[in-house]
Amino acid sequence: MHAVSLQAPYLDTAADQLCLSLDLTELPALAERGVSVGGLAVRLRLLGASHQVFAGPVRETVACLPEAVRGLPTTLTRRPAGWTYTFSAVTACLGPEEFSARVADALSRADEAEHSLCGVFPGSPDAVTAVVVEACDEGTGPGLAWRTWHSYPQDGHIVSTHSRLEAR
């Protein structure tokens, strides 16, 4: 899927402002896509410089959330009924050339993936939020995995997340 040009400025202005929530309802979205992956309905949603993924029992939100603890966990595991959900996040601070190359790689992955949603923000072609989801059959049961990239060209930060949801 090609990147969508988003007609809104960043709502999250720095990587360290991102937080994780697993219990929020829908926040106002700039773009949304519903897909079916491994028989599971999945909703991919872009919000400002952040995202929501709704899949099975999981409502993952990575965003600047008022009154939330700032910063993303390096790793997190939850076990909602019948499922195992894992999340990980990494923030990289890169020089301009490597930053642009990593953003280009994220855009390419989103473009080549069957199930993705990617938005480019006004002001910089490197201001991107991308989500790619795919089925995975590793582990004990059916499941899916998704990756996201949130880029901040003003300071060279890219936040990458990886989430996995597996039936137990």
mmCIF file with all atom_site columns, C-alpha atoms in Angstrom:
data_model
loop_
_atom_site.group_PDB
_atom_site.id
_atom_site.type_symbol
_atom_site.label_atom_id
_atom_site.label_alt_id
_atom_site.label_comp_id
_atom_site.label_asym_id
_atom_site.label_entity_id
_atom_site.label_seq_id
_atom_site.pdbx_PDB_ins_code
_atom_site.Cartn_x
_atom_site.Cartn_y
_atom_site.Cartn_z
_atom_site.occupancy
_atom_site.B_iso_or_equiv
_atom_site.pdbx_formal_charge
_atom_site.auth_seq_id
_atom_site.auth_comp_id
_atom_site.auth_asym_id
_atom_site.auth_atom_id
_atom_site.pdbx_PDB_model_num
ATOM 1   C CA . MET A 1 1   ? 0.000   0.000   0.000  1.00 0.00 ? 1   MET A CA 1
ATOM 2   C CA . HIS A 1 2   ? 1.379   3.402   -0.923 1.00 0.00 ? 2   HIS A CA 1
ATOM 3   C CA . ALA A 1 3   ? 1.904   6.050   1.722  1.00 0.00 ? 3   ALA A CA 1
ATOM 4   C CA . VAL A 1 4   ? -0.955  8.438   2.425  1.00 0.00 ? 4   VAL A CA 1
ATOM 5   C CA . SER A 1 5   ? -0.199  12.159  2.525  1.00 0.00 ? 5   SER A CA 1
ATOM 6   C CA . LEU A 1 6   ? -1.582  13.296  5.848  1.00 0.00 ? 6   LEU A CA 1
ATOM 7   C CA . GLN A 1 7   ? -3.105  16.755  6.100  1.00 0.00 ? 7   GLN A CA 1
ATOM 8   C CA . ALA A 1 8   ? -2.296  17.376  9.734  1.00 0.00 ? 8   ALA A CA 1
ATOM 9   C CA . PRO A 1 9   ? 0.786   18.403  11.679 1.00 0.00 ? 9   PRO A CA 1
ATOM 10  C CA . TYR A 1 10  ? 2.483   16.175  14.214 1.00 0.00 ? 10  TYR A CA 1
ATOM 11  C CA . LEU A 1 11  ? 0.615   15.855  17.483 1.00 0.00 ? 11  LEU A CA 1
ATOM 12  C CA . ASP A 1 12  ? 3.548   14.125  19.189 1.00 0.00 ? 12  ASP A CA 1
ATOM 13  C CA . THR A 1 13  ? 6.639   16.243  18.851 1.00 0.00 ? 13  THR A CA 1
ATOM 14  C CA . ALA A 1 14  ? 9.377   13.974  20.199 1.00 0.00 ? 14  ALA A CA 1
ATOM 15  C CA . ALA A 1 15  ? 10.115  10.282  20.514 1.00 0.00 ? 15  ALA A CA 1
ATOM 16  C CA . ASP A 1 16  ? 10.373  10.452  24.303 1.00 0.00 ? 16  ASP A CA 1
ATOM 17  C CA . GLN A 1 17  ? 6.770   11.702  24.544 1.00 0.00 ? 17  GLN A CA 1
ATOM 18  C CA . LEU A 1 18  ? 5.349   8.402   23.277 1.00 0.00 ? 18  LEU A CA 1
ATOM 19  C CA . CYS A 1 19  ? 3.505   6.135   25.724 1.00 0.00 ? 19  CYS A CA 1
ATOM 20  C CA . LEU A 1 20  ? 1.862   2.723   25.424 1.00 0.00 ? 20  LEU A CA 1
ATOM 21  C CA . SER A 1 21  ? -1.738  1.977   26.359 1.00 0.00 ? 21  SER A CA 1
ATOM 22  C CA . LEU A 1 22  ? -3.638  -1.268  25.915 1.00 0.00 ? 22  LEU A CA 1
ATOM 23  C CA . ASP A 1 23  ? -7.062  -0.100  27.024 1.00 0.00 ? 23  ASP A CA 1
ATOM 24  C CA . LEU A 1 24  ? -7.985  3.045   25.085 1.00 0.00 ? 24  LEU A CA 1
ATOM 25  C CA . THR A 1 25  ? -10.928 3.273   22.736 1.00 0.00 ? 25  THR A CA 1
ATOM 26  C CA . GLU A 1 26  ? -10.621 4.898   19.335 1.00 0.00 ? 26  GLU A CA 1
ATOM 27  C CA . LEU A 1 27  ? -8.830  8.217   19.251 1.00 0.00 ? 27  LEU A CA 1
ATOM 28  C CA . PRO A 1 28  ? -9.356  10.597  16.307 1.00 0.00 ? 28  PRO A CA 1
ATOM 29  C CA . ALA A 1 29  ? -7.569  9.036   13.321 1.00 0.00 ? 29  ALA A CA 1
ATOM 30  C CA . LEU A 1 30  ? -5.923  10.718  10.345 1.00 0.00 ? 30  LEU A CA 1
ATOM 31  C CA . ALA A 1 31  ? -6.066  7.471   8.373  1.00 0.00 ? 31  ALA A CA 1
ATOM 32  C CA . GLU A 1 32  ? -7.498  3.999   9.012  1.00 0.00 ? 32  GLU A CA 1
ATOM 33  C CA . ARG A 1 33  ? -7.481  0.627   7.298  1.00 0.00 ? 33  ARG A CA 1
ATOM 34  C CA . GLY A 1 34  ? -9.274  -2.586  8.191  1.00 0.00 ? 34  GLY A CA 1
ATOM 35  C CA . VAL A 1 35  ? -7.683  -5.884  7.128  1.00 0.00 ? 35  VAL A CA 1
ATOM 36  C CA . SER A 1 36  ? -8.099  -9.575  7.855  1.00 0.00 ? 36  SER A CA 1
ATOM 37  C CA . VAL A 1 37  ? -4.884  -11.334 8.850  1.00 0.00 ? 37  VAL A CA 1
ATOM 38  C CA . GLY A 1 38  ? -4.859  -15.037 9.673  1.00 0.00 ? 38  GLY A CA 1
ATOM 39  C CA . GLY A 1 39  ? -8.638  -14.941 10.034 1.00 0.00 ? 39  GLY A CA 1
ATOM 40  C CA . LEU A 1 40  ? -8.507  -12.106 12.579 1.00 0.00 ? 40  LEU A CA 1
ATOM 41  C CA . ALA A 1 41  ? -10.000 -8.659  11.899 1.00 0.00 ? 41  ALA A CA 1
ATOM 42  C CA . VAL A 1 42  ? -7.351  -5.972  12.420 1.00 0.00 ? 42  VAL A CA 1
ATOM 43  C CA . ARG A 1 43  ? -7.750  -2.203  12.368 1.00 0.00 ? 43  ARG A CA 1
ATOM 44  C CA . LEU A 1 44  ? -4.690  -0.091  11.615 1.00 0.00 ? 44  LEU A CA 1
ATOM 45  C CA . ARG A 1 45  ? -5.050  3.568   12.610 1.00 0.00 ? 45  ARG A CA 1
ATOM 46  C CA . LEU A 1 46  ? -2.684  6.544   12.294 1.00 0.00 ? 46  LEU A CA 1
ATOM 47  C CA . LEU A 1 47  ? -2.998  9.364   14.852 1.00 0.00 ? 47  LEU A CA 1
ATOM 48  C CA . GLY A 1 48  ? -0.751  12.380  14.674 1.00 0.00 ? 48  GLY A CA 1
ATOM 49  C CA . ALA A 1 49  ? 2.738   10.850  14.826 1.00 0.00 ? 49  ALA A CA 1
ATOM 50  C CA . SER A 1 50  ? 1.407   7.748   16.522 1.00 0.00 ? 50  SER A CA 1
ATOM 51  C CA . HIS A 1 51  ? -0.750  4.687   15.928 1.00 0.00 ? 51  HIS A CA 1
ATOM 52  C CA . GLN A 1 52  ? -3.443  2.334   17.152 1.00 0.00 ? 52  GLN A CA 1
ATOM 53  C CA . VAL A 1 53  ? -3.744  -1.347  16.247 1.00 0.00 ? 53  VAL A CA 1
ATOM 54  C CA . PHE A 1 54  ? -6.900  -3.181  17.281 1.00 0.00 ? 54  PHE A CA 1
ATOM 55  C CA . ALA A 1 55  ? -6.577  -6.966  16.921 1.00 0.00 ? 55  ALA A CA 1
ATOM 56  C CA . GLY A 1 56  ? -8.512  -9.603  18.858 1.00 0.00 ? 56  GLY A CA 1
ATOM 57  C CA . PRO A 1 57  ? -8.407  -8.621  22.548 1.00 0.00 ? 57  PRO A CA 1
ATOM 58  C CA . VAL A 1 58  ? -5.633  -6.038  22.061 1.00 0.00 ? 58  VAL A CA 1
ATOM 59  C CA . ARG A 1 59  ? -6.146  -2.290  21.629 1.00 0.00 ? 59  ARG A CA 1
ATOM 60  C CA . GLU A 1 60  ? -2.568  -1.074  21.280 1.00 0.00 ? 60  GLU A CA 1
ATOM 61  C CA . THR A 1 61  ? -2.059  2.683   21.297 1.00 0.00 ? 61  THR A CA 1
ATOM 62  C CA . VAL A 1 62  ? 1.378   4.262   20.988 1.00 0.00 ? 62  VAL A CA 1
ATOM 63  C CA . ALA A 1 63  ? 0.908   8.011   21.326 1.00 0.00 ? 63  ALA A CA 1
ATOM 64  C CA . CYS A 1 64  ? 1.538   11.096  23.409 1.00 0.00 ? 64  CYS A CA 1
ATOM 65  C CA . LEU A 1 65  ? -1.081  10.476  26.090 1.00 0.00 ? 65  LEU A CA 1
ATOM 66  C CA . PRO A 1 66  ? -1.975  13.107  28.678 1.00 0.00 ? 66  PRO A CA 1
ATOM 67  C CA . GLU A 1 67  ? -1.443  11.951  32.256 1.00 0.00 ? 67  GLU A CA 1
ATOM 68  C CA . ALA A 1 68  ? 0.340   8.771   31.141 1.00 0.00 ? 68  ALA A CA 1
ATOM 69  C CA . VAL A 1 69  ? 3.853   7.771   32.126 1.00 0.00 ? 69  VAL A CA 1
ATOM 70  C CA . ARG A 1 70  ? 6.114   9.045   29.357 1.00 0.00 ? 70  ARG A CA 1
ATOM 71  C CA . GLY A 1 71  ? 8.324   6.620   27.528 1.00 0.00 ? 71  GLY A CA 1
ATOM 72  C CA . LEU A 1 72  ? 7.731   3.226   25.956 1.00 0.00 ? 72  LEU A CA 1
ATOM 73  C CA . PRO A 1 73  ? 8.614   -0.050  27.667 1.00 0.00 ? 73  PRO A CA 1
ATOM 74  C CA . THR A 1 74  ? 11.574  -1.885  26.162 1.00 0.00 ? 74  THR A CA 1
ATOM 75  C CA . THR A 1 75  ? 9.522   -5.089  26.419 1.00 0.00 ? 75  THR A CA 1
ATOM 76  C CA . LEU A 1 76  ? 6.094   -5.993  27.765 1.00 0.00 ? 76  LEU A CA 1
ATOM 77  C CA . THR A 1 77  ? 4.064   -9.224  27.873 1.00 0.00 ? 77  THR A CA 1
ATOM 78  C CA . ARG A 1 78  ? 0.344   -9.574  28.643 1.00 0.00 ? 78  ARG A CA 1
ATOM 79  C CA . ARG A 1 79  ? -1.860  -12.658 28.604 1.00 0.00 ? 79  ARG A CA 1
ATOM 80  C CA . PRO A 1 80  ? -5.472  -11.735 27.851 1.00 0.00 ? 80  PRO A CA 1
ATOM 81  C CA . ALA A 1 81  ? -7.821  -14.748 27.916 1.00 0.00 ? 81  ALA A CA 1
ATOM 82  C CA . GLY A 1 82  ? -6.612  -17.307 25.385 1.00 0.00 ? 82  GLY A CA 1
ATOM 83  C CA . TRP A 1 83  ? -3.852  -15.089 23.969 1.00 0.00 ? 83  TRP A CA 1
ATOM 84  C CA . THR A 1 84  ? -0.269  -13.969 24.537 1.00 0.00 ? 84  THR A CA 1
ATOM 85  C CA . TYR A 1 85  ? 0.654   -10.416 23.533 1.00 0.00 ? 85  TYR A CA 1
ATOM 86  C CA . THR A 1 86  ? 4.239   -9.150  23.469 1.00 0.00 ? 86  THR A CA 1
ATOM 87  C CA . PHE A 1 87  ? 5.473   -5.640  22.716 1.00 0.00 ? 87  PHE A CA 1
ATOM 88  C CA . SER A 1 88  ? 8.948   -4.208  22.294 1.00 0.00 ? 88  SER A CA 1
ATOM 89  C CA . ALA A 1 89  ? 10.239  -0.753  21.384 1.00 0.00 ? 89  ALA A CA 1
ATOM 90  C CA . VAL A 1 90  ? 13.599  0.693   20.389 1.00 0.00 ? 90  VAL A CA 1
ATOM 91  C CA . THR A 1 91  ? 14.509  4.321   19.769 1.00 0.00 ? 91  THR A CA 1
ATOM 92  C CA . ALA A 1 92  ? 17.462  5.070   17.498 1.00 0.00 ? 92  ALA A CA 1
ATOM 93  C CA . CYS A 1 93  ? 19.155  8.460   17.160 1.00 0.00 ? 93  CYS A CA 1
ATOM 94  C CA . LEU A 1 94  ? 20.698  8.667   13.709 1.00 0.00 ? 94  LEU A CA 1
ATOM 95  C CA . GLY A 1 95  ? 22.687  11.041  11.547 1.00 0.00 ? 95  GLY A CA 1
ATOM 96  C CA . PRO A 1 96  ? 20.881  12.569  8.554  1.00 0.00 ? 96  PRO A CA 1
ATOM 97  C CA . GLU A 1 97  ? 21.974  10.030  5.918  1.00 0.00 ? 97  GLU A CA 1
ATOM 98  C CA . GLU A 1 98  ? 21.267  6.941   8.020  1.00 0.00 ? 98  GLU A CA 1
ATOM 99  C CA . PHE A 1 99  ? 17.991  8.474   9.212  1.00 0.00 ? 99  PHE A CA 1
ATOM 100 C CA . SER A 1 100 ? 16.791  9.014   5.624  1.00 0.00 ? 100 SER A CA 1
ATOM 101 C CA . ALA A 1 101 ? 17.898  5.491   4.656  1.00 0.00 ? 101 ALA A CA 1
ATOM 102 C CA . ARG A 1 102 ? 15.968  3.955   7.587  1.00 0.00 ? 102 ARG A CA 1
ATOM 103 C CA . VAL A 1 103 ? 12.851  5.970   6.739  1.00 0.00 ? 103 VAL A CA 1
ATOM 104 C CA . ALA A 1 104 ? 13.145  4.829   3.108  1.00 0.00 ? 104 ALA A CA 1
ATOM 105 C CA . ASP A 1 105 ? 13.418  1.218   4.335  1.00 0.00 ? 105 ASP A CA 1
ATOM 106 C CA . ALA A 1 106 ? 10.265  1.578   6.474  1.00 0.00 ? 106 ALA A CA 1
ATOM 107 C CA . LEU A 1 107 ? 8.385   3.109   3.528  1.00 0.00 ? 107 LEU A CA 1
ATOM 108 C CA . SER A 1 108 ? 9.559   0.290   1.280  1.00 0.00 ? 108 SER A CA 1
ATOM 109 C CA . ARG A 1 109 ? 8.454   -2.376  3.777  1.00 0.00 ? 109 ARG A CA 1
ATOM 110 C CA . ALA A 1 110 ? 5.032   -0.754  4.086  1.00 0.00 ? 110 ALA A CA 1
ATOM 111 C CA . ASP A 1 111 ? 4.708   -0.423  0.317  1.00 0.00 ? 111 ASP A CA 1
ATOM 112 C CA . GLU A 1 112 ? 5.625   -4.081  -0.290 1.00 0.00 ? 112 GLU A CA 1
ATOM 113 C CA . ALA A 1 113 ? 3.476   -5.516  2.518  1.00 0.00 ? 113 ALA A CA 1
ATOM 114 C CA . GLU A 1 114 ? 0.018   -6.871  1.822  1.00 0.00 ? 114 GLU A CA 1
ATOM 115 C CA . HIS A 1 115 ? -1.373  -5.398  5.056  1.00 0.00 ? 115 HIS A CA 1
ATOM 116 C CA . SER A 1 116 ? -0.010  -1.963  5.947  1.00 0.00 ? 116 SER A CA 1
ATOM 117 C CA . LEU A 1 117 ? -0.843  1.664   6.565  1.00 0.00 ? 117 LEU A CA 1
ATOM 118 C CA . CYS A 1 118 ? 1.691   4.441   6.183  1.00 0.00 ? 118 CYS A CA 1
ATOM 119 C CA . GLY A 1 119 ? 1.370   8.208   6.451  1.00 0.00 ? 119 GLY A CA 1
ATOM 120 C CA . VAL A 1 120 ? 3.733   11.025  5.507  1.00 0.00 ? 120 VAL A CA 1
ATOM 121 C CA . PHE A 1 121 ? 3.301   14.292  7.388  1.00 0.00 ? 121 PHE A CA 1
ATOM 122 C CA . PRO A 1 122 ? 3.574   17.749  5.816  1.00 0.00 ? 122 PRO A CA 1
ATOM 123 C CA . GLY A 1 123 ? 6.863   19.561  6.129  1.00 0.00 ? 123 GLY A CA 1
ATOM 124 C CA . SER A 1 124 ? 9.241   16.637  5.525  1.00 0.00 ? 124 SER A CA 1
ATOM 125 C CA . PRO A 1 125 ? 9.161   13.492  3.383  1.00 0.00 ? 125 PRO A CA 1
ATOM 126 C CA . ASP A 1 126 ? 10.975  11.811  6.294  1.00 0.00 ? 126 ASP A CA 1
ATOM 127 C CA . ALA A 1 127 ? 8.159   12.571  8.795  1.00 0.00 ? 127 ALA A CA 1
ATOM 128 C CA . VAL A 1 128 ? 6.492   9.162   8.688  1.00 0.00 ? 128 VAL A CA 1
ATOM 129 C CA . THR A 1 129 ? 4.368   6.768   10.701 1.00 0.00 ? 129 THR A CA 1
ATOM 130 C CA . ALA A 1 130 ? 4.082   3.256   9.248  1.00 0.00 ? 130 ALA A CA 1
ATOM 131 C CA . VAL A 1 131 ? 2.393   0.034   10.413 1.00 0.00 ? 131 VAL A CA 1
ATOM 132 C CA . VAL A 1 132 ? 2.912   -3.381  8.789  1.00 0.00 ? 132 VAL A CA 1
ATOM 133 C CA . VAL A 1 133 ? 0.992   -6.466  9.981  1.00 0.00 ? 133 VAL A CA 1
ATOM 134 C CA . GLU A 1 134 ? 1.383   -10.106 8.914  1.00 0.00 ? 134 GLU A CA 1
ATOM 135 C CA . ALA A 1 135 ? 0.268   -13.556 9.959  1.00 0.00 ? 135 ALA A CA 1
ATOM 136 C CA . CYS A 1 136 ? 2.736   -15.674 11.880 1.00 0.00 ? 136 CYS A CA 1
ATOM 137 C CA . ASP A 1 137 ? 2.451   -19.378 12.506 1.00 0.00 ? 137 ASP A CA 1
ATOM 138 C CA . GLU A 1 138 ? 5.355   -19.784 14.874 1.00 0.00 ? 138 GLU A CA 1
ATOM 139 C CA . GLY A 1 139 ? 4.641   -20.708 18.459 1.00 0.00 ? 139 GLY A CA 1
ATOM 140 C CA . THR A 1 140 ? 1.738   -22.727 19.803 1.00 0.00 ? 140 THR A CA 1
ATOM 141 C CA . GLY A 1 141 ? -1.154  -21.348 17.784 1.00 0.00 ? 141 GLY A CA 1
ATOM 142 C CA . PRO A 1 142 ? -2.205  -18.939 15.079 1.00 0.00 ? 142 PRO A CA 1
ATOM 143 C CA . GLY A 1 143 ? -1.236  -15.351 15.489 1.00 0.00 ? 143 GLY A CA 1
ATOM 144 C CA . LEU A 1 144 ? -0.028  -12.177 13.944 1.00 0.00 ? 144 LEU A CA 1
ATOM 145 C CA . ALA A 1 145 ? 2.778   -9.709  14.305 1.00 0.00 ? 145 ALA A CA 1
ATOM 146 C CA . TRP A 1 146 ? 3.083   -6.053  13.468 1.00 0.00 ? 146 TRP A CA 1
ATOM 147 C CA . ARG A 1 147 ? 5.894   -3.561  13.228 1.00 0.00 ? 147 ARG A CA 1
ATOM 148 C CA . THR A 1 148 ? 5.674   0.208   13.386 1.00 0.00 ? 148 THR A CA 1
ATOM 149 C CA . TRP A 1 149 ? 8.025   3.074   12.659 1.00 0.00 ? 149 TRP A CA 1
ATOM 150 C CA . HIS A 1 150 ? 7.608   6.631   13.954 1.00 0.00 ? 150 HIS A CA 1
ATOM 151 C CA . SER A 1 151 ? 10.146  9.100   12.581 1.00 0.00 ? 151 SER A CA 1
ATOM 152 C CA . TYR A 1 152 ? 11.138  12.481  13.972 1.00 0.00 ? 152 TYR A CA 1
ATOM 153 C CA . PRO A 1 153 ? 13.296  14.242  11.363 1.00 0.00 ? 153 PRO A CA 1
ATOM 154 C CA . GLN A 1 154 ? 13.813  17.340  13.520 1.00 0.00 ? 154 GLN A CA 1
ATOM 155 C CA . ASP A 1 155 ? 16.087  15.354  15.868 1.00 0.00 ? 155 ASP A CA 1
ATOM 156 C CA . GLY A 1 156 ? 16.943  12.189  13.904 1.00 0.00 ? 156 GLY A CA 1
ATOM 157 C CA . HIS A 1 157 ? 14.953  9.787   16.103 1.00 0.00 ? 157 HIS A CA 1
ATOM 158 C CA . ILE A 1 158 ? 13.130  6.716   14.822 1.00 0.00 ? 158 ILE A CA 1
ATOM 159 C CA . VAL A 1 159 ? 10.994  4.702   17.208 1.00 0.00 ? 159 VAL A CA 1
ATOM 160 C CA . SER A 1 160 ? 10.480  1.114   16.039 1.00 0.00 ? 160 SER A CA 1
ATOM 161 C CA . THR A 1 161 ? 8.015   -1.209  17.731 1.00 0.00 ? 161 THR A CA 1
ATOM 162 C CA . HIS A 1 162 ? 7.313   -4.901  17.304 1.00 0.00 ? 162 HIS A CA 1
ATOM 163 C CA . SER A 1 163 ? 4.158   -6.547  18.617 1.00 0.00 ? 163 SER A CA 1
ATOM 164 C CA . ARG A 1 164 ? 2.994   -10.142 18.509 1.00 0.00 ? 164 ARG A CA 1
ATOM 165 C CA . LEU A 1 165 ? -0.396  -11.654 19.325 1.00 0.00 ? 165 LEU A CA 1
ATOM 166 C CA . GLU A 1 166 ? -0.668  -15.445 19.527 1.00 0.00 ? 166 GLU A CA 1
ATOM 167 C CA . ALA A 1 167 ? -3.517  -17.739 20.455 1.00 0.00 ? 167 ALA A CA 1
ATOM 168 C CA . ARG A 1 168 ? -2.648  -20.077 23.348 1.00 0.00 ? 168 ARG A CA 1
#
